Tab-separated table of C-alpha atoms in Angstrom:
chain	number	residue	atom	x	y	z
A	1	UNK	CA	-8.542	12.895	23.620
A	2	UNK	CA	-8.029	9.489	22.125
A	3	UNK	CA	-5.874	6.783	23.694
A	4	UNK	CA	-4.948	3.567	22.009
A	5	UNK	CA	-3.660	0.533	23.937
A	6	UNK	CA	-2.255	-2.410	21.988
A	7	UNK	CA	-1.902	-6.013	23.198
A	8	UNK	CA	-1.174	-9.370	21.816
A	9	UNK	CA	2.422	-9.161	20.659
A	10	UNK	CA	4.958	-11.958	21.329
A	11	UNK	CA	7.399	-14.341	19.935
A	12	UNK	CA	6.520	-17.035	17.440
A	13	UNK	CA	8.226	-19.236	14.959
A	14	UNK	CA	7.898	-18.662	11.239
A	15	UNK	CA	4.624	-19.897	10.031
A	16	UNK	CA	2.823	-19.143	13.293
A	17	UNK	CA	-0.015	-16.770	14.073
A	18	UNK	CA	-0.656	-13.864	16.413
A	19	UNK	CA	-3.642	-11.689	16.974
A	20	UNK	CA	-3.133	-8.110	17.944
A	21	UNK	CA	-5.796	-6.038	19.644
A	22	UNK	CA	-6.097	-2.290	20.122
A	23	UNK	CA	-8.612	-0.817	22.545
A	24	UNK	CA	-9.609	2.762	22.014
A	25	UNK	CA	-10.376	4.987	25.010
A	26	UNK	CA	-11.690	8.491	25.207
A	27	UNK	CA	-13.438	10.153	22.345
A	28	UNK	CA	-14.325	7.335	19.968
A	29	UNK	CA	-17.323	8.750	18.154
A	30	UNK	CA	-16.309	9.865	14.684
A	31	UNK	CA	-13.113	7.910	14.454
A	32	UNK	CA	-13.041	7.036	10.748
A	33	UNK	CA	-9.798	5.475	9.684
A	34	UNK	CA	-7.943	3.028	11.850
A	35	UNK	CA	-4.941	0.929	11.076
A	36	UNK	CA	-1.712	-0.692	11.983
A	37	UNK	CA	1.831	0.204	11.068
A	38	UNK	CA	5.060	-1.345	12.093
A	39	UNK	CA	8.657	-0.351	12.656
A	40	UNK	CA	11.210	-2.979	11.835
A	41	UNK	CA	14.938	-3.091	11.676
A	42	UNK	CA	16.435	0.191	10.373
A	43	UNK	CA	13.649	2.177	12.053
A	44	UNK	CA	11.611	2.252	8.864
A	45	UNK	CA	7.885	2.614	9.526
A	46	UNK	CA	5.561	0.799	7.194
A	47	UNK	CA	1.848	0.960	6.979
A	48	UNK	CA	0.447	-2.558	7.262
A	49	UNK	CA	-3.334	-2.366	7.094
A	50	UNK	CA	-6.195	0.031	7.411
A	51	UNK	CA	-9.944	-0.054	7.661
A	52	UNK	CA	-12.255	2.889	7.341
A	53	UNK	CA	-15.669	3.122	8.973
A	54	UNK	CA	-17.124	3.660	5.489
A	55	UNK	CA	-15.022	1.171	3.482
A	56	UNK	CA	-13.276	-2.101	3.342
A	57	UNK	CA	-9.833	-3.148	4.507
A	58	UNK	CA	-6.659	-2.447	2.578
A	59	UNK	CA	-3.276	-4.060	3.011
A	60	UNK	CA	0.307	-3.500	2.233
A	61	UNK	CA	1.471	-5.882	-0.524
A	62	UNK	CA	3.887	-7.481	1.884
A	63	UNK	CA	1.029	-8.827	4.127
A	64	UNK	CA	-1.811	-9.445	1.605
A	65	UNK	CA	-3.317	-12.891	2.032
A	66	UNK	CA	-1.675	-13.379	5.406
A	67	UNK	CA	-3.022	-10.554	7.666
A	68	UNK	CA	-6.610	-9.553	8.347
A	69	UNK	CA	-7.723	-6.293	9.956
A	70	UNK	CA	-11.107	-5.869	11.557
A	71	UNK	CA	-12.804	-3.590	13.944
A	72	UNK	CA	-15.530	-4.090	16.548
A	73	UNK	CA	-17.099	-0.644	17.054
A	74	UNK	CA	-19.235	-1.957	19.940
A	75	UNK	CA	-16.090	-2.847	21.821
A	76	UNK	CA	-14.002	0.050	20.578
A	77	UNK	CA	-11.446	-2.472	19.504
A	78	UNK	CA	-9.316	-2.927	16.398
A	79	UNK	CA	-7.732	-6.221	15.582
A	80	UNK	CA	-4.981	-7.576	13.384
A	81	UNK	CA	-4.920	-11.303	12.754
A	82	UNK	CA	-1.476	-12.280	11.510
A	83	UNK	CA	-1.013	-15.729	9.973
A	84	UNK	CA	1.908	-17.358	8.165
A	85	UNK	CA	4.271	-15.029	9.906
A	86	UNK	CA	7.746	-14.474	8.580
A	87	UNK	CA	10.964	-13.308	10.141
A	88	UNK	CA	10.615	-10.035	8.147
A	89	UNK	CA	7.365	-9.318	10.035
A	90	UNK	CA	9.386	-8.757	13.179
A	91	UNK	CA	8.990	-5.301	14.582
A	92	UNK	CA	6.977	-2.979	16.827
A	93	UNK	CA	3.334	-2.842	15.778
A	94	UNK	CA	1.418	0.359	16.420
A	95	UNK	CA	-2.272	0.914	16.289
A	96	UNK	CA	-3.276	4.238	14.796
A	97	UNK	CA	-6.417	6.238	14.273
A	98	UNK	CA	-7.743	9.404	12.816
A	99	UNK	CA	-10.991	11.277	12.454
A	100	UNK	CA	-10.193	11.647	8.766
A	101	UNK	CA	-11.522	9.171	6.234
A	102	UNK	CA	-9.044	7.101	4.342
A	103	UNK	CA	-11.693	5.523	2.193
A	104	UNK	CA	-10.727	7.534	-0.902
A	105	UNK	CA	-6.998	6.879	-0.510
A	106	UNK	CA	-5.234	4.367	-2.666
A	107	UNK	CA	-3.291	1.776	-0.696
A	108	UNK	CA	-2.342	2.148	2.912
A	109	UNK	CA	-1.721	5.710	4.170
A	110	UNK	CA	1.615	6.441	5.768
A	111	UNK	CA	1.928	6.502	9.533
A	112	UNK	CA	2.008	10.343	9.487
A	113	UNK	CA	-1.559	10.335	8.199
A	114	UNK	CA	-2.871	9.312	11.614
A	115	UNK	CA	-3.311	11.750	14.451
A	116	UNK	CA	-3.254	9.108	17.198
A	117	UNK	CA	-1.202	6.058	17.851
A	118	UNK	CA	-0.541	3.696	20.676
A	119	UNK	CA	2.688	2.783	22.472
A	120	UNK	CA	3.219	-0.349	20.371
A	121	UNK	CA	3.481	-4.041	20.909
A	122	UNK	CA	6.454	-6.124	19.913
A	123	UNK	CA	6.324	-9.041	17.453
A	124	UNK	CA	9.310	-11.388	17.000
A	125	UNK	CA	9.269	-14.082	14.409
A	126	UNK	CA	12.107	-16.534	14.412
A	127	UNK	CA	13.131	-18.796	11.554
């Protein structure tokens, strides 16, 4: 089993920064694709960023140049550094993982691609 536990959410003003972390527990060997997706107003889920063990990071157009995803395999931790935050970034952010590779995919896979996800951490950006 794989368990994902997010932390780092909070409330910031527009232009501020937050760093989300996701610790992976359980079976971690072989986890290939990891990422973040969010659920904002209207309950729409949007893939934000992914990183594959064999490839580089990819981002949704809405966060390119502002967000950075990284993973520390030694610590079994995935990060999302969020800078220049905007009110439209408000939502619940979920960490997600799968044993499948997303290296060959174009763009950011949809949330349904991932077999595992955490409980989410809330981000509120005020104007």
